[in-house]
Short mmCIF file of C-alpha atoms in Angstrom, two decimals:
data_model
loop_
_atom_site.label_atom_id
_atom_site.label_comp_id
_atom_site.label_asym_id
_atom_site.label_seq_id
_atom_site.Cartn_x
_atom_site.Cartn_y
_atom_site.Cartn_z
CA UNK A 525 0.00 0.00 0.00
CA UNK A 526 1.15 3.55 -0.73
CA UNK A 527 2.21 5.79 2.14
CA UNK A 528 -1.12 6.66 3.77
CA UNK A 529 -0.61 10.30 4.80
CA UNK A 530 1.86 12.80 3.44
CA UNK A 531 2.98 16.13 4.88
CA UNK A 532 0.06 18.36 5.82
CA UNK A 533 -2.62 15.73 5.20
CA UNK A 534 -5.25 14.44 7.59
CA UNK A 535 -7.79 11.63 7.71
CA UNK A 536 -11.46 12.62 7.95
CA UNK A 537 -14.58 10.53 8.56
CA UNK A 538 -17.46 9.99 6.17
CA UNK A 539 -19.91 9.04 8.89
CA UNK A 540 -22.93 7.76 6.93
CA UNK A 541 -20.71 5.69 4.67
CA UNK A 542 -18.39 4.43 7.45
CA UNK A 543 -15.39 5.43 5.35
CA UNK A 544 -12.36 7.67 5.67
CA UNK A 545 -10.94 10.21 3.22
CA UNK A 546 -7.55 11.89 2.95
CA UNK A 547 -7.72 15.68 2.97
CA UNK A 548 -5.34 18.62 3.12
CA UNK A 549 -6.13 22.17 4.17
CA UNK A 550 -3.24 23.41 2.01
CA UNK A 551 -4.38 21.53 -1.11
CA UNK A 552 -8.04 20.57 -1.05
CA UNK A 553 -10.88 19.74 1.33
CA UNK A 554 -14.41 18.96 0.23
CA UNK A 555 -17.34 21.07 1.43
CA UNK A 556 -21.02 20.51 2.11
CA UNK A 557 -21.81 20.95 -1.59
CA UNK A 558 -20.11 17.62 -2.40
CA UNK A 559 -22.26 15.85 0.18
CA UNK A 560 -25.38 17.45 -1.24
CA UNK A 561 -24.49 16.46 -4.81
CA UNK A 562 -23.84 12.83 -3.90
CA UNK A 563 -27.06 12.66 -1.90
CA UNK A 564 -29.05 14.19 -4.79
CA UNK A 565 -27.65 11.75 -7.37
CA UNK A 566 -30.04 8.95 -8.28
CA UNK A 567 -28.63 5.61 -9.44
CA UNK A 568 -31.12 3.19 -10.98
CA UNK A 569 -31.07 -0.53 -11.72
CA UNK A 570 -30.73 0.26 -15.44
CA UNK A 571 -27.50 2.22 -14.98
CA UNK A 572 -24.21 0.53 -15.86
CA UNK A 573 -21.56 3.26 -15.85
CA UNK A 574 -20.84 6.36 -13.75
CA UNK A 575 -18.39 9.23 -14.34
CA UNK A 576 -17.40 12.02 -11.93
CA UNK A 577 -15.87 15.12 -13.55
CA UNK A 578 -13.70 17.60 -11.57
CA UNK A 579 -13.25 14.79 -9.07
CA UNK A 580 -10.86 16.51 -6.65
CA UNK A 581 -9.76 14.09 -3.94
CA UNK A 582 -12.36 11.51 -4.99
CA UNK A 583 -15.08 12.47 -2.55
CA UNK A 584 -18.04 11.92 -4.91
CA UNK A 585 -16.92 8.46 -6.14
CA UNK A 586 -16.36 7.39 -2.53
CA UNK A 587 -19.80 8.58 -1.42
CA UNK A 588 -21.54 6.96 -4.38
CA UNK A 589 -19.68 3.68 -3.89
CA UNK A 590 -21.57 3.27 -0.61
CA UNK A 591 -24.82 2.98 -2.62
CA UNK A 592 -23.79 0.99 -5.69
CA UNK A 593 -21.34 -1.68 -6.79
CA UNK A 594 -21.12 -0.19 -10.29
CA UNK A 595 -17.68 0.89 -11.52
CA UNK A 596 -17.12 4.62 -11.10
CA UNK A 597 -14.57 6.67 -13.03
CA UNK A 598 -13.27 10.07 -12.01
CA UNK A 599 -11.36 12.75 -13.91
CA UNK A 600 -9.11 15.26 -12.17
CA UNK A 601 -6.43 17.51 -13.68
CA UNK A 602 -4.33 18.01 -10.51
CA UNK A 603 -1.91 15.15 -9.96
CA UNK A 604 -1.64 15.78 -6.22
CA UNK A 605 -5.40 15.30 -5.80
CA UNK A 606 -5.40 12.16 -7.94
CA UNK A 607 -2.74 10.72 -5.66
CA UNK A 608 -4.85 11.56 -2.57
CA UNK A 609 -7.92 9.97 -4.15
CA UNK A 610 -6.09 6.77 -5.04
CA UNK A 611 -4.83 6.39 -1.49
CA UNK A 612 -8.35 6.97 -0.11
CA UNK A 613 -9.76 4.37 -2.50
CA UNK A 614 -7.14 1.88 -1.37
CA UNK A 615 -7.70 2.69 2.30
CA UNK A 616 -11.42 1.95 1.94
CA UNK A 617 -10.82 -1.17 -0.18
CA UNK A 618 -12.51 0.47 -3.17
CA UNK A 619 -9.65 0.37 -5.69
CA UNK A 620 -11.29 -2.40 -7.72
CA UNK A 621 -14.46 -0.32 -8.11
CA UNK A 622 -13.17 3.26 -8.31
CA UNK A 623 -10.70 4.68 -10.84
CA UNK A 624 -9.48 8.26 -11.15
CA UNK A 625 -7.72 9.56 -14.25
CA UNK A 626 -5.21 12.43 -14.21
CA UNK A 627 -6.28 14.17 -17.42
CA UNK A 628 -7.52 17.54 -18.66
CA UNK A 629 -11.28 17.47 -19.31
CA UNK A 630 -10.66 19.39 -22.53
CA UNK A 631 -8.88 16.25 -23.82
CA UNK A 632 -11.67 13.88 -22.79
CA UNK A 633 -12.17 12.57 -26.35
CA UNK A 634 -8.64 11.14 -26.37
CA UNK A 635 -9.29 8.99 -23.32
CA UNK A 636 -12.94 7.88 -23.25
CA UNK A 637 -15.45 6.55 -25.74
CA UNK A 638 -18.34 8.65 -26.98
CA UNK A 639 -21.74 8.05 -25.32
CA UNK A 640 -20.35 5.66 -22.73
CA UNK A 641 -21.83 6.80 -19.39
CA UNK A 642 -25.33 6.51 -17.95
CA UNK A 643 -24.69 8.90 -15.04
CA UNK A 644 -22.29 11.84 -14.82
CA UNK A 645 -21.72 13.93 -11.70
CA UNK A 646 -19.81 17.18 -11.47
CA UNK A 647 -18.97 19.70 -8.77
CA UNK A 648 -17.28 22.27 -11.04
CA UNK A 649 -15.29 25.44 -10.35
CA UNK A 650 -17.87 28.04 -9.34
CA UNK A 651 -16.23 31.36 -10.07
CA UNK A 652 -15.46 32.99 -13.40
CA UNK A 653 -12.03 34.42 -14.10
CA UNK A 654 -13.23 38.02 -13.82
CA UNK A 655 -13.95 37.41 -10.13
CA UNK A 656 -11.14 38.04 -7.60
CA UNK A 657 -8.45 35.34 -7.70
CA UNK A 658 -6.21 35.41 -4.63
CA UNK A 659 -3.52 32.90 -5.64
CA UNK A 660 -2.94 30.48 -8.48
CA UNK A 661 -2.74 26.99 -7.02
CA UNK A 662 -4.76 23.91 -6.08
CA UNK A 663 -7.50 25.87 -4.32
CA UNK A 664 -7.94 28.41 -7.11
CA UNK A 665 -8.02 25.72 -9.80
CA UNK A 666 -10.77 23.91 -7.90
CA UNK A 667 -12.80 27.07 -7.28
CA UNK A 668 -12.19 29.28 -10.31
CA UNK A 669 -12.51 28.54 -14.02
CA UNK A 670 -8.74 28.69 -14.47
CA UNK A 671 -8.38 25.41 -16.39
CA UNK A 672 -11.91 24.98 -17.76
CA UNK A 673 -15.18 26.90 -17.74
CA UNK A 674 -18.82 25.86 -17.40
CA UNK A 675 -19.33 25.52 -21.16
CA UNK A 676 -16.27 23.29 -21.48
CA UNK A 677 -17.45 20.99 -18.69
CA UNK A 678 -20.94 20.60 -20.15
CA UNK A 679 -19.46 20.01 -23.62
CA UNK A 680 -17.39 17.18 -22.15
CA UNK A 681 -20.46 15.76 -20.42
CA UNK A 682 -22.36 15.85 -23.73
CA UNK A 683 -19.59 13.79 -25.35
CA UNK A 684 -19.58 11.20 -22.55
CA UNK A 685 -23.30 10.82 -21.81
CA UNK A 686 -25.46 8.09 -23.31
CA UNK A 687 -28.78 8.92 -24.94
CA UNK A 688 -31.28 9.62 -22.12
CA UNK A 689 -28.38 9.57 -19.65
CA UNK A 690 -28.40 11.90 -16.63
CA UNK A 691 -26.07 14.65 -15.49
CA UNK A 692 -26.05 15.73 -11.83
CA UNK A 693 -24.47 19.05 -10.93
CA UNK A 694 -24.12 21.40 -7.97
CA UNK A 695 -23.34 25.07 -8.59
CA UNK A 696 -23.69 28.51 -7.08
CA UNK A 697 -27.33 29.59 -7.09
CA UNK A 698 -26.54 32.93 -8.71
CA UNK A 699 -25.31 31.09 -11.82
CA UNK A 700 -28.32 28.77 -12.07
CA UNK A 701 -29.77 30.45 -15.17
CA UNK A 702 -26.42 30.25 -16.94
CA UNK A 703 -26.16 26.58 -16.03
CA UNK A 704 -29.64 25.88 -17.43
CA UNK A 705 -28.85 27.80 -20.63
CA UNK A 706 -25.59 25.92 -21.24
CA UNK A 707 -27.28 22.59 -20.59
CA UNK A 708 -30.05 23.32 -23.07
CA UNK A 709 -27.52 24.49 -25.67
CA UNK A 710 -25.86 21.07 -25.38
CA UNK A 711 -28.98 18.92 -25.65
CA UNK A 712 -29.77 18.51 -21.95
CA UNK A 713 -33.11 19.24 -20.30
CA UNK A 714 -33.24 19.99 -16.56
CA UNK A 715 -35.60 17.48 -14.90
CA UNK A 716 -35.13 18.29 -11.22
CA UNK A 717 -33.82 21.36 -9.45
CA UNK A 718 -33.42 22.17 -5.77
CA UNK A 719 -32.15 25.37 -4.19
CA UNK A 720 -30.07 25.13 -1.02
CA UNK A 721 -30.23 27.81 1.68
CA UNK A 722 -28.10 28.31 4.75
CA UNK A 723 -31.20 28.48 6.98
CA UNK A 724 -34.93 29.38 6.77
CA UNK A 725 -34.15 33.06 7.45
CA UNK A 726 -31.82 33.33 4.44
CA UNK A 727 -33.13 35.65 1.73
CA UNK A 728 -31.07 34.15 -1.08
CA UNK A 729 -30.03 30.60 -1.94
CA UNK A 730 -26.40 29.45 -1.74
CA UNK A 731 -26.40 26.50 -4.13
CA UNK A 732 -28.50 24.78 -6.73
CA UNK A 733 -28.39 21.02 -7.30
CA UNK A 734 -29.95 19.66 -10.44
CA UNK A 735 -30.56 16.62 -12.60
CA UNK A 736 -30.51 17.03 -16.38
CA UNK A 737 -31.33 14.35 -18.96
CA UNK A 738 -29.75 14.15 -22.41
CA UNK A 739 -32.17 14.24 -25.37
CA UNK A 740 -35.19 14.46 -23.08
CA UNK A 741 -38.36 16.55 -23.36
CA UNK A 742 -39.12 16.35 -19.63
CA UNK A 743 -40.33 19.38 -17.73
CA UNK A 744 -38.53 20.53 -14.61
CA UNK A 745 -39.65 19.64 -11.09
CA UNK A 746 -38.69 22.36 -8.60
CA UNK A 747 -38.14 20.52 -5.34
CA UNK A 748 -38.76 22.03 -1.87
CA UNK A 749 -35.94 24.22 -0.58
CA UNK A 750 -33.17 22.50 1.34
CA UNK A 751 -31.89 24.17 4.53
CA UNK A 752 -28.47 23.30 5.92
CA UNK A 753 -29.29 24.76 9.33
CA UNK A 754 -32.53 25.08 11.23
CA UNK A 755 -33.82 28.15 13.11
CA UNK A 756 -31.76 27.07 16.14
CA UNK A 757 -28.47 27.28 14.16
CA UNK A 758 -28.10 23.51 14.46
CA UNK A 759 -27.99 21.19 11.46
CA UNK A 760 -31.45 20.62 9.99
CA UNK A 761 -32.95 17.12 9.99
CA UNK A 762 -32.28 16.95 6.24
CA UNK A 763 -28.62 17.83 6.70
CA UNK A 764 -28.22 15.34 9.56
CA UNK A 765 -29.60 12.69 7.23
CA UNK A 766 -26.98 13.60 4.60
CA UNK A 767 -24.17 13.44 7.17
CA UNK A 768 -25.20 10.50 9.28
CA UNK A 769 -28.04 8.64 7.54
#
């Protein structure tokens, strides 16, 4: 087995899944949005293949592997995060099921077959390059569209997705209309959408999670708002379910 932890890394618990994941404050740590995306993703008996784009340290594949035995691929451009993910997969005895590929999404056609995935998940960089960028490094690449933008990610998803396949995405709520537009431009139709708020007193949503189907004429279902915290500033029942089951 590879060296478990390297300098500056720590081991965190995934409580509901009874797993552990390697993280690093200096390089990358997942946030609540990853948990929400994995929880929102629906895997059916008809699905055969799953892909996670912008995979980071492999958090989404790990979370999904708790619910399915299907093979799950991930794509991540940063070699240091791929290495962290591979060690987490090995630690949780998931290496036979989970694979992460150190490639640039813009080169996806050179590595994967067209129309080969039933389900695609993505937690993409949220911020455009005209928004303040503090430093160029692992954190900025994960958070800002330094290496690829929203259109590029959805174009890659269009290449990978099977007919009637489903794309699951989490993004900043303020970019939800742009996300919907780009999806429709690429042959996707949003089927489900849920806005995520910090708490019931919040006036604006933080995130949007959505399901979009390829070559579908479905109409969108707007799901009830999701609140991370309740009025008492404690985790809501919904959020406790996501964390602990």
